[in-house]
């Protein structure tokens, strides 16, 4: 079947259930608690009264965080990461559960090794021979092999995981620890901290659980890669355009295969393969290089986010390119931490000199709305610390200054989470209406 080419021109909370105050709900001193009382539950004990996902009747903002004892400067941890810490889950500023983390515990302060799913704190941990999956500090199951979790779904009482072997190649898709699909030589496309998917590289599309992976083979003529879709454990090879020189990202969106890739003579601008269509996602200028190029979407709204350097990595900018004529940059020489799309609206968290800014831009007007910055040196540790839904941009920002609390930005409102530590992820659950 023939391809259709089109060139795109560049263009420059739980309030009712928990009686949590609507404003300033994070401005409380949670601290490094060890005792029951106003500071929340005991370590490993879940705060009672929190509903499961699907049972909420108001917006709930879940935050996972890592807290250290007061006075420990985690920004420059001289203990080499061996300091005592607590992995915590908050819902609208109320501590739901906390568990001990770090050496000697099967929970890690690393952002990609704990997460909120269905209102619970899930963890994964690898020993020398096994991978252990836990929920709210209790072990659920373990299985042989050391896996890095790239996708994680909790559905109908089951835990689905997509793991990448920590020894290199090898992909395994599991249900409650039992193997559903495995490839001994695969590499997962995507990761657990993907901002467009709260479940990571494993996600749901049209009722199916899907992921993509690549398999590379070294030959005398060079390295050759083949690409695959796995739907509910059934593998299907993706037929790639023979002219593709580099694949950046692959996603299945509403049953259609979308591929961000390069073609010869495309001046390094990414091409969007959308089913049988090929769209040139033009980046303005010449002599640039692209990196961290991937797909971003909401419903049928598809875009490519990429970082761009024009001076051989001395500096770089970020751009969001839609599969229409729209294009968005946060500003001259600004680096976007991540972009977020919600229907026809989009938002960006970006750095500007020593400040970090979370703002909303509407495609129709192309202007910021609800932009906020806490000032000073704050960072967003990964794209999973931000969410954009219902016209509200949420961002969990952690301070680079010892002794300063992390904050949650909600449009132009800033709330403090009073812990000595950092935010690792953020979830926003909106009730079905």
Tab-separated table of C-alpha atoms in Angstrom:
chain	number	residue	atom	x	y	z
A	1	UNK	CA	0.000	0.000	0.000
A	2	UNK	CA	1.366	3.399	-0.956
A	3	UNK	CA	2.413	5.989	1.581
A	4	UNK	CA	0.910	9.482	1.729
A	5	UNK	CA	3.522	12.130	2.510
A	6	UNK	CA	2.643	15.573	3.850
A	7	UNK	CA	5.099	18.265	4.920
A	8	UNK	CA	4.288	20.206	8.053
A	9	UNK	CA	5.519	23.796	7.990
A	10	UNK	CA	7.253	25.079	11.159
A	11	UNK	CA	5.335	27.523	13.394
A	12	UNK	CA	7.195	29.695	15.422
A	13	UNK	CA	-9.679	16.133	46.826
A	14	UNK	CA	-10.845	13.286	48.120
A	15	UNK	CA	-12.355	16.342	49.810
A	16	UNK	CA	-15.827	14.940	50.507
A	17	UNK	CA	-14.543	11.580	51.758
A	18	UNK	CA	-11.637	12.760	53.881
A	19	UNK	CA	-12.596	16.347	54.735
A	20	UNK	CA	-9.200	17.573	53.522
A	21	UNK	CA	-9.122	21.362	53.023
A	22	UNK	CA	-9.334	22.424	49.377
A	23	UNK	CA	-6.474	24.918	49.687
A	24	UNK	CA	-3.068	24.369	51.244
A	25	UNK	CA	-3.682	20.662	51.751
A	26	UNK	CA	0.018	19.913	51.577
A	27	UNK	CA	1.113	22.610	53.999
A	28	UNK	CA	1.467	20.329	56.992
A	29	UNK	CA	4.406	18.892	58.887
A	30	UNK	CA	4.511	15.178	58.089
A	31	UNK	CA	8.172	14.721	58.892
A	32	UNK	CA	10.097	11.473	59.379
A	33	UNK	CA	7.435	9.800	61.500
A	34	UNK	CA	7.816	6.746	63.642
A	35	UNK	CA	4.728	7.044	65.861
A	36	UNK	CA	0.991	6.897	65.276
A	37	UNK	CA	-0.858	10.186	65.676
A	38	UNK	CA	-1.147	13.367	63.693
A	39	UNK	CA	1.872	12.381	61.620
A	40	UNK	CA	0.070	9.365	60.137
A	41	UNK	CA	0.290	5.580	60.277
A	42	UNK	CA	3.096	3.451	61.631
A	43	UNK	CA	5.697	2.268	59.096
A	44	UNK	CA	4.201	-0.498	56.995
A	45	UNK	CA	0.669	0.196	58.234
A	46	UNK	CA	-1.908	1.709	55.886
A	47	UNK	CA	-3.989	4.662	57.023
A	48	UNK	CA	-7.592	3.375	57.209
A	49	UNK	CA	-10.493	4.908	55.307
A	50	UNK	CA	-8.900	5.463	51.908
A	51	UNK	CA	-11.023	4.196	49.005
A	52	UNK	CA	-9.815	2.187	46.064
A	53	UNK	CA	-9.551	3.670	42.604
A	54	UNK	CA	-13.024	3.760	41.031
A	55	UNK	CA	-14.646	4.514	44.415
A	56	UNK	CA	-13.687	8.185	44.621
A	57	UNK	CA	-16.176	11.031	44.294
A	58	UNK	CA	-13.717	13.903	44.060
A	59	UNK	CA	-10.290	14.545	42.587
A	60	UNK	CA	-7.431	12.814	44.427
A	61	UNK	CA	-3.800	13.793	44.005
A	62	UNK	CA	-1.449	10.964	44.993
A	63	UNK	CA	2.220	11.720	45.598
A	64	UNK	CA	5.048	9.276	46.261
A	65	UNK	CA	8.028	10.688	48.117
A	66	UNK	CA	11.251	9.686	49.838
A	67	UNK	CA	11.854	11.187	53.302
A	68	UNK	CA	15.132	11.280	55.237
A	69	UNK	CA	15.836	12.131	58.892
A	70	UNK	CA	15.962	15.839	59.634
A	71	UNK	CA	19.412	17.271	59.122
A	72	UNK	CA	20.569	14.726	56.544
A	73	UNK	CA	21.496	16.542	53.356
A	74	UNK	CA	20.243	13.997	50.841
A	75	UNK	CA	21.248	16.293	47.960
A	76	UNK	CA	24.872	15.431	48.759
A	77	UNK	CA	24.607	12.092	50.531
A	78	UNK	CA	28.100	11.229	51.773
A	79	UNK	CA	26.836	7.835	52.903
A	80	UNK	CA	26.694	6.689	49.280
A	81	UNK	CA	22.965	6.095	49.307
A	82	UNK	CA	22.983	3.921	52.433
A	83	UNK	CA	21.131	6.410	54.643
A	84	UNK	CA	17.917	5.448	56.397
A	85	UNK	CA	14.839	6.625	54.518
A	86	UNK	CA	11.094	6.119	54.292
A	87	UNK	CA	9.119	5.588	51.072
A	88	UNK	CA	5.812	7.413	51.466
A	89	UNK	CA	2.455	7.735	49.723
A	90	UNK	CA	0.219	10.793	50.218
A	91	UNK	CA	-3.349	11.405	49.063
A	92	UNK	CA	-4.342	15.085	49.029
A	93	UNK	CA	-1.670	15.773	51.630
A	94	UNK	CA	-2.645	12.945	53.996
A	95	UNK	CA	-0.018	10.251	54.511
A	96	UNK	CA	-1.583	6.948	53.461
A	97	UNK	CA	1.344	4.609	54.078
A	98	UNK	CA	5.110	4.665	54.581
A	99	UNK	CA	7.614	1.839	54.538
A	100	UNK	CA	11.331	1.629	55.347
A	101	UNK	CA	13.578	1.837	52.305
A	102	UNK	CA	17.216	1.461	51.400
A	103	UNK	CA	19.815	-1.186	52.337
A	104	UNK	CA	18.338	-4.097	54.272
A	105	UNK	CA	14.809	-3.441	53.009
A	106	UNK	CA	12.978	-4.671	49.922
A	107	UNK	CA	12.058	-1.119	48.911
A	108	UNK	CA	14.252	1.387	47.139
A	109	UNK	CA	14.306	5.197	47.088
A	110	UNK	CA	14.918	5.034	43.326
A	111	UNK	CA	11.965	6.621	41.504
A	112	UNK	CA	11.607	3.738	39.044
A	113	UNK	CA	11.324	1.126	41.824
A	114	UNK	CA	8.197	2.330	43.652
A	115	UNK	CA	4.909	3.816	42.425
A	116	UNK	CA	1.256	4.497	43.185
A	117	UNK	CA	-1.279	2.231	41.494
A	118	UNK	CA	-4.980	2.005	42.396
A	119	UNK	CA	-4.327	4.099	45.489
A	120	UNK	CA	-1.630	1.779	46.900
A	121	UNK	CA	2.152	1.967	47.198
A	122	UNK	CA	3.758	-0.769	45.094
A	123	UNK	CA	7.453	-1.615	45.150
A	124	UNK	CA	9.847	-3.817	43.231
A	125	UNK	CA	13.248	-4.956	44.386
A	126	UNK	CA	15.947	-7.207	42.915
A	127	UNK	CA	18.199	-9.480	44.942
A	128	UNK	CA	21.096	-11.334	43.333
A	129	UNK	CA	18.690	-14.004	42.079
A	130	UNK	CA	15.087	-12.806	42.409
A	131	UNK	CA	12.662	-9.944	41.851
A	132	UNK	CA	10.226	-9.121	44.684
A	133	UNK	CA	6.949	-7.254	44.191
A	134	UNK	CA	5.294	-5.671	47.235
A	135	UNK	CA	2.220	-3.601	48.088
A	136	UNK	CA	2.033	-1.208	51.058
A	137	UNK	CA	5.089	-2.865	52.582
A	138	UNK	CA	3.853	-6.462	52.253
A	139	UNK	CA	5.304	-8.931	49.781
A	140	UNK	CA	2.876	-10.013	47.052
A	141	UNK	CA	5.058	-12.440	45.113
A	142	UNK	CA	8.589	-13.075	43.912
A	143	UNK	CA	10.068	-14.807	40.904
A	144	UNK	CA	13.515	-15.926	39.653
A	145	UNK	CA	15.646	-13.431	37.755
A	146	UNK	CA	16.686	-9.817	38.228
A	147	UNK	CA	14.304	-7.546	36.359
A	148	UNK	CA	13.983	-3.816	35.944
A	149	UNK	CA	10.263	-3.008	35.838
A	150	UNK	CA	9.374	-0.997	32.717
A	151	UNK	CA	5.578	-1.317	32.893
A	152	UNK	CA	3.157	-1.927	35.768
A	153	UNK	CA	-0.644	-2.339	35.682
A	154	UNK	CA	-3.016	-3.285	38.508
A	155	UNK	CA	-6.296	-4.510	37.038
A	156	UNK	CA	-9.146	-6.636	38.419
A	157	UNK	CA	-7.088	-7.765	41.396
A	158	UNK	CA	-4.087	-8.803	39.302
A	159	UNK	CA	-0.638	-7.276	38.917
A	160	UNK	CA	0.777	-7.181	35.389
A	161	UNK	CA	4.471	-6.379	35.032
A	162	UNK	CA	6.756	-5.779	32.062
A	163	UNK	CA	10.350	-6.478	33.017
A	164	UNK	CA	13.710	-5.904	31.337
A	165	UNK	CA	16.541	-8.162	32.426
A	166	UNK	CA	19.078	-6.242	34.500
A	167	UNK	CA	21.853	-8.267	32.869
A	168	UNK	CA	21.099	-6.766	29.436
A	169	UNK	CA	18.658	-8.036	26.840
A	170	UNK	CA	15.542	-10.015	27.676
A	171	UNK	CA	11.893	-8.982	28.030
A	172	UNK	CA	9.279	-10.713	30.215
A	173	UNK	CA	5.589	-9.896	30.570
A	174	UNK	CA	3.989	-11.421	33.682
A	175	UNK	CA	0.652	-11.736	35.443
A	176	UNK	CA	1.061	-12.049	39.223
A	177	UNK	CA	4.631	-13.150	38.633
A	178	UNK	CA	3.757	-15.917	36.158
A	179	UNK	CA	5.197	-15.590	32.642
A	180	UNK	CA	2.700	-14.649	29.914
A	181	UNK	CA	5.271	-13.706	27.264
A	182	UNK	CA	9.058	-13.729	27.126
A	183	UNK	CA	11.814	-12.863	24.648
A	184	UNK	CA	15.384	-13.675	25.629
A	185	UNK	CA	16.876	-11.038	23.316
A	186	UNK	CA	14.450	-8.121	23.476
A	187	UNK	CA	14.735	-4.494	24.582
A	188	UNK	CA	11.621	-2.693	25.844
A	189	UNK	CA	10.678	0.511	24.035
A	190	UNK	CA	9.774	3.064	26.701
A	191	UNK	CA	10.077	2.981	30.471
A	192	UNK	CA	8.203	3.065	33.757
A	193	UNK	CA	8.642	6.839	34.105
A	194	UNK	CA	7.009	7.722	30.780
A	195	UNK	CA	4.992	10.888	31.400
A	196	UNK	CA	2.344	9.999	28.778
A	197	UNK	CA	1.503	6.698	30.452
A	198	UNK	CA	1.141	6.314	34.235
A	199	UNK	CA	1.689	2.569	33.764
A	200	UNK	CA	4.918	2.975	31.792
A	201	UNK	CA	5.866	1.019	28.680
A	202	UNK	CA	3.021	-1.434	29.373
A	203	UNK	CA	-0.350	0.248	28.922
A	204	UNK	CA	-3.932	-0.379	27.849
A	205	UNK	CA	-5.292	0.381	24.393
A	206	UNK	CA	-8.833	-0.545	23.322
A	207	UNK	CA	-9.123	-2.956	26.239
A	208	UNK	CA	-5.834	-4.770	25.524
A	209	UNK	CA	-2.583	-4.585	27.448
A	210	UNK	CA	0.123	-3.688	24.954
A	211	UNK	CA	3.823	-2.930	24.723
A	212	UNK	CA	6.497	-2.737	22.031
A	213	UNK	CA	10.052	-4.007	21.975
A	214	UNK	CA	13.002	-4.321	19.623
A	215	UNK	CA	15.319	-7.215	18.927
A	216	UNK	CA	18.768	-6.480	17.502
A	217	UNK	CA	21.062	-8.849	15.620
A	218	UNK	CA	24.690	-8.081	14.781
A	219	UNK	CA	25.712	-9.117	11.270
A	220	UNK	CA	28.862	-8.613	9.198
A	221	UNK	CA	27.096	-5.861	7.282
A	222	UNK	CA	26.081	-4.145	10.519
A	223	UNK	CA	23.414	-4.298	13.190
A	224	UNK	CA	19.817	-5.096	12.214
A	225	UNK	CA	16.771	-4.452	14.407
A	226	UNK	CA	13.283	-5.900	14.184
A	227	UNK	CA	10.307	-4.451	16.071
A	228	UNK	CA	7.305	-6.122	17.691
A	229	UNK	CA	3.927	-5.346	19.235
A	230	UNK	CA	2.678	-7.613	22.019
A	231	UNK	CA	-1.084	-7.459	22.698
A	232	UNK	CA	-2.315	-9.454	25.698
A	233	UNK	CA	0.740	-11.696	25.364
A	234	UNK	CA	0.423	-12.291	21.599
A	235	UNK	CA	3.346	-11.074	19.495
A	236	UNK	CA	3.124	-9.445	16.059
A	237	UNK	CA	6.084	-8.127	14.078
A	238	UNK	CA	5.862	-4.542	12.856
A	239	UNK	CA	6.505	-4.128	9.134
A	240	UNK	CA	8.855	-1.144	8.961
A	241	UNK	CA	9.492	1.171	6.029
A	242	UNK	CA	12.768	-0.031	4.509
A	243	UNK	CA	14.035	3.553	4.246
A	244	UNK	CA	13.929	4.207	7.992
A	245	UNK	CA	17.402	4.971	9.328
A	246	UNK	CA	16.571	5.378	13.035
A	247	UNK	CA	13.557	4.553	15.214
A	248	UNK	CA	12.917	6.858	18.179
A	249	UNK	CA	9.630	5.586	19.617
A	250	UNK	CA	6.694	3.273	18.844
A	251	UNK	CA	3.228	3.353	20.368
A	252	UNK	CA	-0.139	1.742	19.656
A	253	UNK	CA	-2.804	4.434	20.014
A	254	UNK	CA	-6.460	3.598	19.419
A	255	UNK	CA	-5.384	0.522	17.437
A	256	UNK	CA	-3.071	2.459	15.089
A	257	UNK	CA	0.707	1.977	15.058
A	258	UNK	CA	2.569	5.273	15.423
A	259	UNK	CA	6.325	5.380	14.846
A	260	UNK	CA	8.672	8.325	15.369
A	261	UNK	CA	11.642	7.741	13.075
A	262	UNK	CA	14.145	9.281	10.683
A	263	UNK	CA	14.311	8.907	6.902
A	264	UNK	CA	17.301	9.696	4.631
A	265	UNK	CA	17.329	13.338	3.593
A	266	UNK	CA	14.922	14.367	6.340
A	267	UNK	CA	17.573	16.767	7.723
A	268	UNK	CA	17.303	14.932	11.025
A	269	UNK	CA	13.715	16.114	11.511
A	270	UNK	CA	11.618	13.258	12.874
A	271	UNK	CA	9.011	11.596	10.681
A	272	UNK	CA	5.704	10.396	12.095
A	273	UNK	CA	4.464	7.110	10.634
A	274	UNK	CA	0.748	7.017	11.432
A	275	UNK	CA	-0.626	3.810	10.008
A	276	UNK	CA	-0.264	4.269	6.229
A	277	UNK	CA	0.519	7.989	6.462
A	278	UNK	CA	3.963	9.542	6.840
A	279	UNK	CA	4.134	13.092	8.175
A	280	UNK	CA	7.253	15.261	8.262
A	281	UNK	CA	7.470	16.808	11.742
A	282	UNK	CA	9.670	19.722	10.733
A	283	UNK	CA	12.078	21.283	13.203
A	284	UNK	CA	13.105	24.841	12.269
A	285	UNK	CA	16.700	25.653	11.408
A	286	UNK	CA	19.646	23.714	10.029
A	287	UNK	CA	22.675	21.825	11.310
A	288	UNK	CA	20.988	20.515	14.439
A	289	UNK	CA	20.910	17.181	16.230
A	290	UNK	CA	17.924	15.530	17.928
A	291	UNK	CA	17.883	13.469	21.114
A	292	UNK	CA	15.311	12.221	23.639
A	293	UNK	CA	12.783	12.113	20.818
A	294	UNK	CA	9.474	10.392	21.653
A	295	UNK	CA	5.725	10.328	21.124
A	296	UNK	CA	3.281	12.262	23.313
A	297	UNK	CA	-0.482	11.920	22.963
A	298	UNK	CA	-3.966	12.432	24.384
A	299	UNK	CA	-6.772	10.612	22.619
A	300	UNK	CA	-6.220	11.209	18.915
A	301	UNK	CA	-4.005	14.243	19.527
A	302	UNK	CA	-0.506	13.066	18.582
A	303	UNK	CA	2.771	14.946	18.935
A	304	UNK	CA	6.507	14.377	19.064
A	305	UNK	CA	8.603	15.860	21.847
A	306	UNK	CA	12.296	16.261	21.126
A	307	UNK	CA	15.314	18.092	22.463
A	308	UNK	CA	17.387	19.964	19.888
A	309	UNK	CA	20.984	21.199	19.856
A	310	UNK	CA	22.373	23.569	17.253
A	311	UNK	CA	25.893	23.854	18.692
A	312	UNK	CA	27.069	20.274	19.249
A	313	UNK	CA	25.645	19.849	22.744
A	314	UNK	CA	26.909	23.137	24.188
A	315	UNK	CA	23.256	24.078	24.726
A	316	UNK	CA	19.899	22.686	23.732
A	317	UNK	CA	16.244	23.583	23.457
A	318	UNK	CA	13.015	21.578	23.442
A	319	UNK	CA	10.156	21.526	21.006
A	320	UNK	CA	6.721	19.872	20.871
A	321	UNK	CA	5.577	19.207	17.294
A	322	UNK	CA	1.987	18.229	16.556
A	323	UNK	CA	0.822	16.168	13.583
A	324	UNK	CA	-0.894	19.361	12.406
A	325	UNK	CA	0.750	22.722	11.750
A	326	UNK	CA	1.112	23.496	15.467
A	327	UNK	CA	4.485	23.694	17.160
A	328	UNK	CA	5.381	24.834	20.659
A	329	UNK	CA	8.594	25.936	22.316
A	330	UNK	CA	8.654	27.131	25.928
A	331	UNK	CA	11.059	29.944	24.988
A	332	UNK	CA	14.498	30.767	23.686
A	333	UNK	CA	17.134	28.453	25.122
A	334	UNK	CA	14.684	26.915	27.580
A	335	UNK	CA	14.926	23.203	28.246
A	336	UNK	CA	11.645	21.386	28.793
A	337	UNK	CA	11.672	18.769	31.514
A	338	UNK	CA	8.549	17.362	29.872
A	339	UNK	CA	5.441	18.178	27.844
A	340	UNK	CA	1.866	17.140	28.636
A	341	UNK	CA	-1.254	17.000	26.452
A	342	UNK	CA	-4.884	16.912	27.569
A	343	UNK	CA	-7.285	17.042	24.627
A	344	UNK	CA	-6.610	20.253	22.686
A	345	UNK	CA	-4.604	21.804	25.523
A	346	UNK	CA	-0.981	21.240	26.352
A	347	UNK	CA	1.400	22.163	29.134
A	348	UNK	CA	5.099	22.220	29.815
A	349	UNK	CA	7.459	22.114	32.772
A	350	UNK	CA	10.699	23.806	31.801
A	351	UNK	CA	13.830	25.398	33.187
A	352	UNK	CA	14.680	29.073	32.753
A	353	UNK	CA	18.106	29.971	34.094
A	354	UNK	CA	18.029	28.859	37.774
A	355	UNK	CA	14.224	28.593	37.976
A	356	UNK	CA	11.776	25.879	37.002
A	357	UNK	CA	8.361	26.816	35.613
A	358	UNK	CA	5.127	24.833	35.270
A	359	UNK	CA	2.670	26.451	32.857
A	360	UNK	CA	-0.274	25.804	30.572
A	361	UNK	CA	-0.467	26.801	26.941
A	362	UNK	CA	-3.627	26.576	24.891
A	363	UNK	CA	-3.175	25.623	21.254
A	364	UNK	CA	-5.854	28.088	20.141
A	365	UNK	CA	-4.217	31.123	21.766
A	366	UNK	CA	-0.603	30.035	22.122
A	367	UNK	CA	-0.246	31.847	25.447
A	368	UNK	CA	0.608	30.743	28.956
A	369	UNK	CA	-2.183	30.421	31.496
A	370	UNK	CA	-1.678	29.532	35.155
A	371	UNK	CA	2.106	29.613	34.975
A	372	UNK	CA	3.938	29.250	38.323
A	373	UNK	CA	7.476	28.930	39.635
A	374	UNK	CA	8.572	28.352	43.268
A	375	UNK	CA	11.753	30.303	42.560
A	376	UNK	CA	15.234	29.167	43.475
A	377	UNK	CA	16.883	25.913	42.413
A	378	UNK	CA	14.122	23.314	42.188
A	379	UNK	CA	14.070	20.256	39.944
A	380	UNK	CA	11.464	17.812	38.683
A	381	UNK	CA	13.194	14.456	38.982
A	382	UNK	CA	11.361	12.850	36.059
A	383	UNK	CA	8.373	13.345	33.767
A	384	UNK	CA	6.219	11.130	35.997
A	385	UNK	CA	6.251	13.919	38.610
A	386	UNK	CA	3.904	15.978	36.425
A	387	UNK	CA	0.295	15.585	35.261
A	388	UNK	CA	-2.030	17.786	33.212
A	389	UNK	CA	-5.756	17.104	33.408
A	390	UNK	CA	-8.948	19.133	33.369
A	391	UNK	CA	-7.084	22.347	32.658
A	392	UNK	CA	-4.889	21.936	35.758
A	393	UNK	CA	-1.140	21.386	35.583
A	394	UNK	CA	0.304	19.510	38.586
A	395	UNK	CA	4.045	19.263	39.149
A	396	UNK	CA	6.000	17.749	42.046
A	397	UNK	CA	9.217	19.746	42.437
A	398	UNK	CA	12.122	18.971	44.763
A	399	UNK	CA	14.581	21.503	46.107
A	400	UNK	CA	18.281	21.421	45.342
A	401	UNK	CA	18.850	23.472	48.519
A	402	UNK	CA	19.446	21.429	51.698
A	403	UNK	CA	16.700	21.915	54.266
A	404	UNK	CA	14.071	23.113	51.790
A	405	UNK	CA	10.830	21.136	51.387
A	406	UNK	CA	9.566	19.778	48.076
A	407	UNK	CA	6.471	21.480	46.657
A	408	UNK	CA	3.412	20.697	44.566
A	409	UNK	CA	2.512	23.254	41.908
A	410	UNK	CA	-1.153	23.347	40.828
A	411	UNK	CA	-1.513	25.968	38.100
A	412	UNK	CA	-0.498	29.135	39.974
A	413	UNK	CA	-0.780	27.671	43.505
A	414	UNK	CA	2.221	26.279	45.357
A	415	UNK	CA	1.889	23.932	48.376
A	416	UNK	CA	4.685	22.531	50.525
A	417	UNK	CA	5.159	18.887	51.481
A	418	UNK	CA	6.967	19.218	54.806
A	419	UNK	CA	9.510	16.445	54.603
A	420	UNK	CA	13.266	16.351	54.255
A	421	UNK	CA	13.309	14.589	50.928
A	422	UNK	CA	12.045	14.562	47.385
A	423	UNK	CA	9.003	13.718	45.261
A	424	UNK	CA	9.299	10.712	42.943
A	425	UNK	CA	5.896	10.556	41.193
A	426	UNK	CA	2.452	12.124	41.050
A	427	UNK	CA	-0.962	10.709	40.108
A	428	UNK	CA	-4.219	12.583	39.613
A	429	UNK	CA	-7.423	10.523	39.764
A	430	UNK	CA	-10.595	12.225	38.558
A	431	UNK	CA	-13.950	10.501	39.297
A	432	UNK	CA	-16.088	9.299	36.433
A	433	UNK	CA	-19.021	11.614	35.855
